[in-house]
CSV table of C-alpha atoms and ligand atoms in Angstrom, one decimal:
chain,number,residue,atom,x,y,z
A,1,MET,CA,251.3,46.7,174.7
A,2,PRO,CA,252.3,45.7,178.4
A,3,VAL,CA,255.3,47.2,179.7
A,4,ILE,CA,258.2,44.3,182.1
A,5,ILE,CA,260.6,44.5,184.4
A,6,VAL,CA,262.7,41.9,185.2
A,7,ILE,CA,265.4,42.4,188.0
A,8,ASP,CA,268.3,40.0,188.5
A,9,ASP,CA,272.1,39.8,189.6
A,10,GLU,CA,272.8,37.0,186.4
A,11,HIS,CA,272.5,37.9,183.2
A,12,ARG,CA,271.5,34.8,181.3
A,13,GLN,CA,268.2,35.1,183.9
A,14,ARG,CA,267.5,38.1,182.3
A,15,ASP,CA,268.8,37.7,179.2
A,16,ILE,CA,266.1,34.1,178.8
A,17,LEU,CA,263.6,36.0,180.4
A,18,GLN,CA,263.3,39.4,178.2
A,19,THR,CA,263.4,36.6,175.0
A,20,ILE,CA,260.8,34.2,175.6
A,21,LEU,CA,258.5,37.2,177.1
A,22,GLN,CA,259.3,39.9,173.7
A,23,ASP,CA,258.2,36.4,171.5
A,24,GLU,CA,255.1,36.6,173.6
A,25,GLY,CA,254.5,40.1,171.8
A,26,TYR,CA,255.9,42.5,175.6
A,27,GLU,CA,258.0,45.3,176.2
A,28,VAL,CA,260.8,43.9,178.7
A,29,HIS,CA,262.8,45.7,180.5
A,30,THR,CA,265.8,44.7,182.1
A,31,ALA,CA,267.9,45.5,186.1
A,32,PRO,CA,271.3,44.0,187.7
A,33,SER,CA,269.8,45.4,191.5
A,34,ALA,CA,267.1,46.2,193.1
A,35,GLU,CA,268.5,48.9,193.6
A,36,GLU,CA,268.1,49.8,189.5
A,37,GLY,CA,265.1,48.3,188.9
A,38,ILE,CA,263.5,50.5,191.0
A,39,LYS,CA,264.9,53.6,189.3
A,40,LEU,CA,262.8,51.7,185.9
A,41,ILE,CA,259.5,51.4,188.0
A,42,LYS,CA,259.5,54.4,188.9
A,43,THR,CA,259.5,55.0,185.4
A,44,LEU,CA,258.3,53.1,183.0
A,45,ASN,CA,255.0,52.7,185.1
A,46,PRO,CA,255.1,48.1,184.3
A,47,ASP,CA,252.4,45.8,184.3
A,48,VAL,CA,254.4,43.5,186.1
A,49,VAL,CA,257.7,43.0,187.8
A,50,ILE,CA,259.6,39.9,187.7
A,51,THR,CA,262.8,39.8,190.5
A,52,ASP,CA,265.0,37.7,192.1
A,53,LEU,CA,264.7,36.3,195.7
A,54,LYS,CA,267.9,36.9,196.5
A,55,MET,CA,270.5,39.5,195.1
A,56,GLY,CA,272.9,41.3,196.2
A,57,GLY,CA,272.3,45.1,197.9
A,58,MET,CA,268.7,45.1,198.2
A,59,SER,CA,266.4,42.1,198.2
A,60,GLY,CA,263.2,40.9,196.5
A,61,MET,CA,261.7,41.1,199.0
A,62,GLN,CA,262.5,45.0,200.3
A,63,LEU,CA,261.5,46.4,196.7
A,64,ILE,CA,258.2,45.5,197.3
A,65,ASP,CA,258.3,47.3,200.5
A,66,ALA,CA,260.5,49.9,198.3
A,67,ILE,CA,257.6,50.6,195.5
A,68,PRO,CA,256.7,53.8,196.3
A,69,ASP,CA,252.3,54.3,197.1
A,70,ASN,CA,252.2,56.6,193.7
A,71,ILE,CA,252.0,54.9,190.8
A,72,VAL,CA,249.3,51.8,190.1
A,73,LYS,CA,252.0,49.4,191.8
A,74,PRO,CA,252.4,46.7,188.9
A,75,ALA,CA,252.0,43.2,190.0
A,76,ILE,CA,255.1,41.6,191.1
A,77,ILE,CA,256.6,37.5,190.4
A,78,ILE,CA,258.8,36.7,192.3
A,79,MET,CA,261.9,34.0,191.0
A,80,THR,CA,263.0,31.5,194.0
A,81,ALA,CA,265.1,28.2,194.5
A,82,TYR,CA,262.5,25.1,195.9
A,83,GLY,CA,264.6,25.6,198.5
A,84,THR,CA,263.1,28.9,199.7
A,85,ILE,CA,260.0,28.6,198.8
A,86,SER,CA,258.9,30.0,201.5
A,87,SER,CA,259.9,32.4,201.2
A,88,ALA,CA,258.1,33.4,197.9
A,89,VAL,CA,254.9,32.8,200.3
A,90,GLU,CA,255.9,35.5,202.9
A,91,ALA,CA,256.6,37.7,199.7
A,92,MET,CA,253.3,37.2,198.6
A,93,LYS,CA,251.9,38.2,202.2
A,94,LYS,CA,253.4,41.4,201.1
A,95,GLY,CA,251.1,41.8,197.9
A,96,ALA,CA,253.8,39.9,195.5
A,97,PHE,CA,250.8,38.4,192.8
A,98,ASP,CA,252.6,34.8,192.0
A,99,TYR,CA,256.2,33.3,192.4
A,100,LEU,CA,257.8,31.0,190.0
A,101,THR,CA,260.7,28.2,190.7
A,102,LYS,CA,263.9,28.0,189.4
A,103,PRO,CA,264.9,26.1,187.5
A,104,LEU,CA,262.7,28.2,185.1
A,105,GLU,CA,260.4,26.8,182.7
A,106,LYS,CA,259.2,28.5,179.8
A,107,ASP,CA,255.2,27.6,180.0
A,108,SER,CA,254.8,28.3,183.9
A,109,ILE,CA,256.6,31.2,182.7
A,110,VAL,CA,254.0,33.2,180.1
A,111,LEU,CA,251.3,31.5,182.4
A,112,THR,CA,252.1,33.1,185.2
A,113,VAL,CA,252.8,36.0,183.2
A,114,LYS,CA,249.2,36.0,181.5
A,115,ASN,CA,247.5,36.2,184.3
A,116,ALA,CA,249.7,38.9,185.7
A,117,ILE,CA,248.7,41.6,183.4
A,118,GLU,CA,245.1,39.7,183.3
A,119,ARG,CA,244.4,41.2,186.7
A,120,MET,CA,246.5,45.1,185.7
A,121,SER,CA,244.4,45.3,183.2
A,122,LEU,CA,241.0,44.2,186.1
A,123,LEU,CA,243.4,47.0,187.9
A,124,LYS,CA,244.0,49.6,185.6
A,125,GLU,CA,240.4,49.1,184.5
A,126,ASN,CA,238.7,50.1,188.2
A,127,ILE,CA,241.1,53.0,189.3
A,128,ARG,CA,239.0,54.6,185.1
A,129,LEU,CA,235.8,54.0,186.5
A,130,GLN,CA,236.4,54.3,189.8
A,131,ASP,CA,238.1,58.1,188.6
A,132,ALA,CA,235.1,58.7,187.2
A,133,LEU,CA,232.3,58.1,189.7
A,134,PHE,CA,235.0,60.5,191.9
A,135,GLY,CA,235.3,63.5,188.5
A,136,LYS,CA,231.5,64.0,189.6
A,137,PHE,CA,231.7,64.7,193.2
A,138,LYS,CA,235.8,67.3,192.5
A,139,ILE,CA,234.8,69.9,194.8
A,140,GLU,CA,235.1,71.8,191.7
A,141,GLY,CA,231.3,70.5,190.5
A,142,ILE,CA,229.7,73.1,193.0
A,143,VAL,CA,228.4,75.8,191.8
A,144,GLY,CA,229.7,79.7,193.8
A,145,GLU,CA,231.4,82.1,193.2
A,146,SER,CA,229.3,84.2,196.4
A,147,LYS,CA,230.9,85.7,199.4
A,148,GLY,CA,228.8,82.5,201.1
A,149,MET,CA,230.0,79.8,198.8
A,150,LYS,CA,233.9,81.2,199.1
A,151,ALA,CA,233.7,81.2,202.9
A,152,VAL,CA,232.3,77.7,202.2
A,153,MET,CA,234.7,76.0,199.9
A,154,GLU,CA,237.9,77.7,202.2
A,155,VAL,CA,236.6,75.9,204.5
A,156,VAL,CA,235.6,72.4,203.2
A,157,LYS,CA,239.2,72.5,201.4
A,158,LYS,CA,241.3,72.4,205.1
A,159,VAL,CA,238.7,69.9,206.7
A,160,THR,CA,239.4,67.5,203.2
A,161,PRO,CA,242.6,66.6,204.2
A,162,THR,CA,241.9,65.1,207.6
A,163,SER,CA,239.0,62.3,209.7
A,164,VAL,CA,237.8,65.6,211.7
A,165,THR,CA,234.4,66.2,212.8
A,166,VAL,CA,232.2,68.2,210.8
A,167,LEU,CA,228.9,70.0,211.6
A,168,ILE,CA,227.5,70.9,208.1
A,169,GLN,CA,224.1,74.1,208.3
A,170,GLY,CA,222.0,75.1,206.2
A,171,GLU,CA,218.1,74.7,204.9
A,172,SER,CA,216.5,72.6,203.0
A,173,GLY,CA,218.0,72.3,199.5
A,174,THR,CA,221.3,74.0,200.0
A,175,GLY,CA,223.3,71.5,199.0
A,176,LYS,CA,224.3,69.9,202.6
A,177,GLU,CA,224.9,66.8,201.4
A,178,LEU,CA,226.5,67.5,198.2
A,179,ILE,CA,229.1,69.4,200.2
A,180,ALA,CA,229.5,66.2,203.1
A,181,ARG,CA,230.3,63.9,199.3
A,182,ALA,CA,232.6,66.6,198.5
A,183,ILE,CA,234.6,65.9,201.6
A,184,HIS,CA,234.1,62.0,201.5
A,185,TYR,CA,235.8,61.9,197.8
A,186,ASN,CA,238.2,63.8,198.3
A,187,SER,CA,239.5,62.7,201.3
A,188,PRO,CA,242.2,59.8,202.2
A,189,ARG,CA,238.9,57.6,202.5
A,190,ARG,CA,237.3,57.9,199.7
A,191,THR,CA,237.9,54.2,198.3
A,192,CYS,CA,236.5,53.4,201.4
A,193,PRO,CA,232.5,53.4,201.8
A,194,PHE,CA,231.2,56.9,202.2
A,195,THR,CA,227.3,56.2,204.4
A,196,ALA,CA,224.5,58.0,204.3
A,197,ILE,CA,221.2,58.2,206.4
A,198,ASN,CA,218.4,60.1,207.5
A,199,CYS,CA,218.5,60.2,211.2
A,200,ALA,CA,214.3,62.1,210.7
A,201,ALA,CA,213.7,59.1,208.4
A,202,ILE,CA,214.5,55.7,210.2
A,203,PRO,CA,212.1,55.1,213.0
A,204,GLU,CA,213.5,54.7,216.2
A,205,ASN,CA,213.3,51.7,217.2
A,206,LEU,CA,215.7,50.6,213.8
A,207,ILE,CA,217.8,53.3,214.8
A,208,GLU,CA,219.8,51.5,217.1
A,209,SER,CA,219.9,48.4,214.9
A,210,GLU,CA,221.1,49.5,211.7
A,211,LEU,CA,223.7,51.9,212.7
A,212,PHE,CA,225.2,49.0,215.6
A,213,GLY,CA,224.4,45.7,213.9
A,214,TYR,CA,223.3,42.5,216.6
A,215,GLU,CA,224.0,39.2,217.7
A,216,PRO,CA,221.3,36.1,217.0
A,217,GLY,CA,218.8,36.0,219.7
A,218,ALA,CA,219.0,39.6,221.0
A,219,PHE,CA,215.6,40.0,220.7
A,220,THR,CA,212.2,37.7,219.0
A,221,GLY,CA,213.4,38.3,215.7
A,222,ALA,CA,217.2,38.0,215.3
A,223,THR,CA,217.6,35.1,213.1
A,224,HIS,CA,221.1,35.5,213.1
A,225,ARG,CA,223.7,37.9,213.1
A,226,LYS,CA,223.8,41.9,211.2
A,227,ILE,CA,226.8,43.7,211.3
A,228,GLY,CA,225.4,47.9,211.1
A,229,ILE,CA,226.5,51.0,209.7
A,230,PHE,CA,229.4,51.9,211.3
A,231,GLU,CA,230.7,48.1,211.2
A,232,SER,CA,230.8,48.2,207.7
A,233,THR,CA,231.4,52.0,207.3
A,234,ASP,CA,235.3,51.4,208.4
A,235,ARG,CA,237.6,53.3,207.0
A,236,GLY,CA,235.3,55.4,205.0
A,237,THR,CA,232.5,58.0,206.7
A,238,LEU,CA,229.1,58.7,208.7
A,239,PHE,CA,226.8,60.7,206.7
A,240,LEU,CA,223.5,61.2,209.3
A,241,ASP,CA,221.3,64.0,207.9
A,242,GLU,CA,218.9,65.9,210.1
A,243,ILE,CA,220.8,64.4,212.8
A,244,GLY,CA,219.2,66.5,215.2
A,245,ASP,CA,215.8,64.2,214.9
A,246,LEU,CA,218.1,61.5,216.4
A,247,PRO,CA,216.1,60.3,219.5
A,248,PRO,CA,218.1,60.8,222.7
A,249,LEU,CA,219.1,57.1,223.9
A,250,MET,CA,220.7,57.4,219.7
A,251,GLN,CA,222.5,60.7,220.9
A,252,THR,CA,224.2,58.9,223.6
A,253,LYS,CA,224.9,55.3,222.1
A,254,ILE,CA,226.3,57.7,219.3
A,255,LEU,CA,229.2,60.4,221.3
A,256,ARG,CA,230.3,57.4,223.0
A,257,VAL,CA,231.2,56.3,220.0
A,258,LEU,CA,232.7,59.2,218.8
A,259,GLN,CA,234.2,59.1,222.7
A,260,ASP,CA,235.7,55.7,222.1
A,261,LYS,CA,236.0,54.7,218.8
A,262,GLU,CA,234.4,51.2,219.1
A,263,VAL,CA,231.1,50.4,219.1
A,264,ARG,CA,228.9,46.6,219.9
A,265,ARG,CA,226.2,44.8,218.2
A,266,ILE,CA,223.3,44.4,220.2
A,267,GLY,CA,223.4,41.4,222.7
A,268,GLY,CA,227.0,41.6,221.7
A,269,LYS,CA,229.5,41.0,224.2
A,270,GLU,CA,232.9,42.3,222.6
A,271,SER,CA,233.7,46.0,221.5
A,272,ILE,CA,234.9,46.7,218.0
A,273,LYS,CA,237.3,49.1,217.1
A,274,VAL,CA,236.5,51.5,214.5
A,275,ASP,CA,237.5,53.5,212.2
A,276,VAL,CA,234.5,56.3,210.5
A,277,ARG,CA,234.7,59.8,210.0
A,278,ILE,CA,231.5,61.3,211.3
A,279,ILE,CA,230.1,64.1,208.7
A,280,ALA,CA,226.8,65.4,210.4
A,281,ALA,CA,224.3,67.5,208.7
A,282,THR,CA,221.1,69.7,210.3
A,283,ASN,CA,218.3,72.4,208.7
A,284,LYS,CA,217.6,73.1,212.5
A,285,ASP,CA,219.1,75.7,215.0
A,286,LEU,CA,221.0,72.4,216.8
A,287,GLU,CA,222.1,75.8,219.6
A,288,LYS,CA,218.3,76.9,220.2
A,289,GLU,CA,217.4,72.4,220.2
A,290,VAL,CA,220.3,72.4,223.0
A,291,LEU,CA,218.8,75.3,224.7
A,292,LYS,CA,215.7,73.5,224.2
A,293,GLY,CA,216.8,70.6,226.1
A,294,SER,CA,216.1,68.6,223.2
A,295,PHE,CA,219.9,67.7,221.8
A,296,ARG,CA,222.4,67.0,224.3
A,297,GLU,CA,224.9,70.0,224.7
A,298,ASP,CA,228.2,67.5,225.0
A,299,LEU,CA,226.9,66.0,221.2
A,300,TYR,CA,227.0,69.0,220.3
A,301,TYR,CA,229.9,70.5,221.2
A,302,ARG,CA,231.6,67.2,219.4
A,303,LEU,CA,229.9,67.2,216.7
A,304,LYS,CA,230.6,71.4,216.4
A,305,VAL,CA,234.3,71.3,216.6
A,306,VAL,CA,234.2,72.5,212.5
A,307,THR,CA,230.9,73.7,211.4
A,308,VAL,CA,230.4,75.0,207.8
A,309,ASN,CA,226.4,77.0,207.5
A,310,ILE,CA,226.0,77.3,204.1
A,311,PRO,CA,223.5,80.4,202.9
A,312,PRO,CA,219.9,80.1,201.6
A,313,LEU,CA,220.7,80.9,197.6
A,314,ARG,CA,218.3,84.8,198.7
A,315,ASP,CA,221.3,85.5,201.1
A,316,ARG,CA,223.5,84.8,197.7
A,317,LYS,CA,222.0,85.9,194.0
A,318,GLU,CA,225.3,86.1,192.3
A,319,ASP,CA,225.5,82.9,192.6
A,320,ILE,CA,222.2,82.6,189.9
A,321,PRO,CA,223.3,82.8,186.8
A,322,LEU,CA,226.0,80.6,187.3
A,323,LEU,CA,223.3,77.9,188.5
A,324,VAL,CA,221.8,78.5,185.7
A,325,ARG,CA,223.8,77.9,183.1
A,326,PHE,CA,224.2,74.4,185.4
A,327,PHE,CA,222.4,73.6,185.4
A,328,ILE,CA,221.0,73.9,182.0
A,329,ASP,CA,224.7,72.2,180.4
A,330,LYS,CA,223.5,69.8,182.7
A,331,TYR,CA,219.7,68.9,181.2
A,332,ASN,CA,220.8,70.0,177.8
A,333,ASN,CA,223.4,66.4,178.2
A,334,GLU,CA,220.4,64.1,180.0
A,335,PHE,CA,217.6,64.9,178.0
A,336,GLY,CA,219.8,66.5,174.2
A,337,LYS,CA,218.4,69.6,173.7
A,338,ARG,CA,220.7,72.1,173.4
A,339,ILE,CA,219.7,75.2,175.1
A,340,LYS,CA,221.8,78.5,174.8
A,341,GLY,CA,220.2,80.4,178.2
A,342,VAL,CA,217.7,82.5,179.3
A,343,SER,CA,216.0,85.4,178.1
A,344,SER,CA,216.7,88.4,180.1
A,345,SER,CA,213.3,89.1,181.6
A,346,SER,CA,213.5,85.1,182.7
A,347,ILE,CA,216.1,86.0,184.6
A,348,LYS,CA,215.6,89.0,186.2
A,349,ALA,CA,212.7,87.3,187.9
A,350,LEU,CA,214.3,84.0,188.4
A,351,MET,CA,216.8,86.3,190.7
A,352,ASP,CA,213.8,88.2,191.9
A,353,TYR,CA,212.3,85.7,193.6
A,354,HIS,CA,212.9,84.3,197.4
A,355,TRP,CA,213.9,80.6,196.9
A,356,PRO,CA,212.5,78.8,199.6
A,357,GLY,CA,213.9,75.4,197.8
A,358,ASN,CA,217.3,76.6,197.5
A,359,ILE,CA,219.3,74.9,195.7
A,360,ARG,CA,217.0,72.1,194.8
A,361,GLN,CA,214.3,74.3,194.2
A,362,LEU,CA,216.3,76.4,191.6
A,363,GLU,CA,216.7,73.7,189.6
A,364,SER,CA,213.5,71.7,189.4
A,365,VAL,CA,212.7,75.0,187.9
A,366,ILE,CA,215.9,74.5,185.5
A,367,GLU,CA,215.3,70.9,183.9
A,368,ARG,CA,212.0,71.8,183.6
A,369,ALA,CA,212.1,74.3,180.9
A,370,VAL,CA,214.8,73.1,179.8
A,371,LEU,CA,212.4,69.4,178.6
A,372,MET,CA,209.7,71.8,178.0
A,373,SER,CA,211.2,75.1,175.7
A,374,ASP,CA,210.2,74.7,171.6
A,375,THR,CA,213.1,77.3,171.7
A,376,ASP,CA,216.9,76.9,172.2
A,377,ILE,CA,215.6,80.2,175.3
A,378,ILE,CA,214.3,79.1,178.3
A,379,ASN,CA,211.3,82.5,178.3
A,380,LEU,CA,209.2,83.6,181.2
A,381,ASP,CA,206.2,81.6,180.1
A,382,ASP,CA,208.5,78.1,180.9
A,383,ILE,CA,209.1,79.3,184.4
A,384,LYS,CA,207.0,81.7,185.7
A,385,SER,CA,204.2,78.7,186.7
A,386,GLU,CA,207.9,77.6,189.1
A,387,LEU,CA,207.8,80.2,190.9
A,388,ARG,CA,205.0,80.9,193.0
A,389,PHE,CA,204.3,83.9,195.5
A,390,PRO,CA,206.1,85.6,193.2
A,391,LEU,CA,207.8,88.8,195.2
A,392,GLU,CA,206.3,91.1,193.5
A,393,LYS,CA,202.0,89.6,195.3
A,394,GLY,CA,203.2,89.8,198.9
A,395,PHE,CA,205.6,87.3,199.9
A,396,ILE,CA,205.3,86.3,203.6
A,397,ASP,CA,207.9,84.2,204.9
A,398,ILE,CA,205.7,81.7,206.8
A,399,SER,CA,207.3,78.6,209.5
A,400,ILE,CA,206.1,76.5,210.2
A,401,PRO,CA,207.6,75.0,214.2
A,402,ASP,CA,207.9,71.4,214.8
A,403,GLU,CA,205.0,71.2,216.9
A,404,GLY,CA,203.7,72.5,213.9
A,405,ILE,CA,200.8,74.6,213.1
A,406,ASN,CA,197.0,75.3,213.3
A,407,PHE,CA,195.1,76.4,210.0
A,408,GLU,CA,192.0,77.4,211.6
A,409,GLU,CA,194.4,79.6,213.9
A,410,LEU,CA,196.1,81.1,210.7
A,411,GLU,CA,193.7,81.4,208.2
A,412,ARG,CA,191.7,83.1,211.1
A,413,GLU,CA,195.0,85.2,211.8
A,414,LEU,CA,195.3,86.2,208.2
A,415,ILE,CA,191.4,86.8,207.1
A,416,LYS,CA,191.3,89.8,211.2
A,417,LYS,CA,194.8,91.6,209.6
A,418,ALA,CA,193.1,92.3,205.9
A,419,MET,CA,189.8,93.5,208.3
A,420,ALA,CA,192.4,96.0,209.8
A,421,LYS,CA,194.1,97.1,207.0
A,422,ALA,CA,191.3,97.2,204.6
A,423,ASN,CA,189.7,99.5,208.0
A,424,ASN,CA,186.8,96.9,208.1
A,425,VAL,CA,185.7,96.6,204.6
A,426,ALA,CA,185.4,93.7,203.5
A,427,ALA,CA,184.8,93.9,199.7
A,428,LYS,CA,189.0,95.5,200.1
A,429,ALA,CA,190.3,93.3,202.7
A,430,ALA,CA,189.0,90.4,200.4
A,431,ARG,CA,191.4,92.1,196.8
A,432,LEU,CA,193.6,92.1,199.4
A,433,LEU,CA,194.2,88.0,200.0
A,434,GLY,CA,193.1,87.8,196.1
A,435,MET,CA,190.5,86.3,197.3
A,436,SER,CA,186.5,86.7,195.5
A,437,TYR,CA,184.1,88.7,198.3
A,438,LYS,CA,181.9,85.4,198.0
A,439,THR,CA,184.4,83.1,199.4
A,440,PHE,CA,186.2,85.7,201.8
A,441,TRP,CA,182.6,87.1,203.4
A,442,TYR,CA,182.3,83.1,204.0
A,443,ARG,CA,185.8,83.0,206.3
A,444,LEU,CA,184.0,86.4,208.2
A,445,GLU,CA,180.6,84.7,209.0
A,446,LYS,CA,182.8,81.0,209.6
A,447,PHE,CA,185.4,83.0,212.2
A,448,ASN,CA,182.3,84.7,213.4
A,449,ILE,CA,184.0,88.4,212.8
A,450,SER,CA,181.8,91.3,211.3
A,451,SER,CA,182.7,94.1,208.9
A,452,LYS,CA,181.4,97.6,208.0
A,453,GLU,CA,178.8,96.1,205.4
A,454,ASP,CA,177.9,93.6,208.4
A,455,ILE,CA,177.0,96.9,209.9
A,456,ILE,CA,174.6,98.1,206.3
A,457,SER,CA,173.4,94.7,205.6
A,458,SER,CA,172.2,93.6,208.9
A,459,LYS,CA,170.6,97.0,209.1
A,460,LYS,CA,169.1,96.4,205.9
A,461,ASP,CA,167.3,93.2,206.9
A,462,LYS,CA,165.7,94.7,210.1
A,463,ASN,CA,164.2,96.3,207.5
B,501,ATP,N1,226.4,74.7,195.2
B,501,ATP,C1,226.0,73.7,194.2
B,501,ATP,N2,226.4,74.1,192.9
B,501,ATP,C2,225.9,72.8,191.8
B,501,ATP,N3,224.7,72.0,192.4
B,501,ATP,C3,223.9,72.8,194.1
B,501,ATP,C4,225.1,72.6,194.7
B,501,ATP,N4,224.0,73.2,195.8
B,501,ATP,C5,223.1,72.6,195.5
B,501,ATP,N5,223.3,71.8,194.6
B,501,ATP,C6,221.8,70.7,194.3
B,501,ATP,O1,221.1,71.1,194.3
B,501,ATP,C7,220.1,69.3,194.5
B,501,ATP,C8,220.2,69.2,196.5
B,501,ATP,O2,221.0,69.6,197.3
B,501,ATP,P1,221.6,68.7,198.4
B,501,ATP,O3,220.1,67.4,198.2
B,501,ATP,O4,223.2,68.8,199.2
B,501,ATP,O5,220.4,69.5,200.1
B,501,ATP,P2,220.6,69.6,201.4
B,501,ATP,O6,221.4,70.3,202.0
B,501,ATP,O7,221.4,67.9,201.7
B,501,ATP,O8,218.7,69.3,201.2
B,501,ATP,P3,218.1,69.2,202.4
B,501,ATP,O9,217.9,69.7,203.6
B,501,ATP,O10,216.8,68.7,201.8
B,501,ATP,O11,217.9,67.3,202.1
B,501,ATP,C9,221.6,68.0,194.4
B,501,ATP,O12,220.9,68.2,193.3
B,501,ATP,C10,222.8,69.4,194.6
B,501,ATP,O13,223.5,68.4,193.5
B,502,MG,MG1,219.9,66.1,203.2
């Protein structure tokens, strides 16, 4: 039942309102002063407060300011005499919902209160939905008990209530975006936008107009005004993913926003104040990029006020069983399955694997296994094919530099290494690379590498 509090220093007025509204089916409480009213508001969390404007002691206007921030603010209806409508308007500017003029009329009281109650139920539904959404990003939703993850969470908890710039570093799939969202949705900025942009994915010529917006006529094709991301994210958080790929000119522009806290649209004359928290992420070693001269040193120092280094999954294998449990529950829910757990040989395989794609890869392995499994336990067969390059077979961690690699060169190197290890016996080298003798032989010829067999066979040829 909606709860209403009526505040007026005239008891006749209070009684009339109480009777009318109780007849409408509301729960009505009354208070003879704003001071008493505040006490009731704090304890009853009412939907609507109807208050007189002028009372002995605190006024209705002061009451609006005095309602504490930690409760859902009730809809406030101000009662005022004809002569003082201007102060009722002022009260509405302060956030009052509506006003009633004295002498009060039953019909308008009932209608105004009904509207106020409707508005409050919408507001409360909104808050409930937002809480459900934010719950998804609760820091508690990040799984990990390892030393590495505990260290990450310590930093995250410290920076969350602030607006400090954060740089998140970690390999692909380690949870950089998850952490960025957790920071935003647990911070005081949570009701304002979280915008994520991938600096590597947007073409260089579009980044500036996306971030800063433009005025009509700024360039050919700019027919209307466009508001940039910095402006639309005002009071929120901007997640700059893969910041290491930001082109030099944009590095300079972003540094300026960090320093001046204002932006200018392309072709615009005025600067616009923006209050945007920056969280940047990279899977590159930014310090190296600075040394190489491809990332501005001053921007690097601005960004790394606080750095969060998320360790790769292979360095925190003790988190694997927890994550597996977490993802089984998640996908049981999603697919309506009832997988109980994983077999001991599977968990061993999962723990032995080196997870080059980190948690994202683990998640997709479990997702697939939950979907495909015919029993209530995930067996080795359900996951085996997903764990490519199992460690037992000898795994080489080849990282691809930014310039890319020459595949033929790499192939030649591997063949030469295998030959050296096999004392130039091609049959043995082929086995080391898991190739058929024929396939291997073809490659030896292609790269013009000689083998012991080669010498024997060419001797034979001559015969
Ligand atoms: N600690 C964790 N607990 C639970 N889920 C996690 C955790 N870390 C990552 N994930 C999940 O793994 C997936 C990949 O995470 P995310 O997208 O945040 O990684 P990323 O570091 O941004 O990767 P990339 O560098 O490839 O963009 C997401 O589905 C995320 O929810
Ligand atoms: Mg990411």
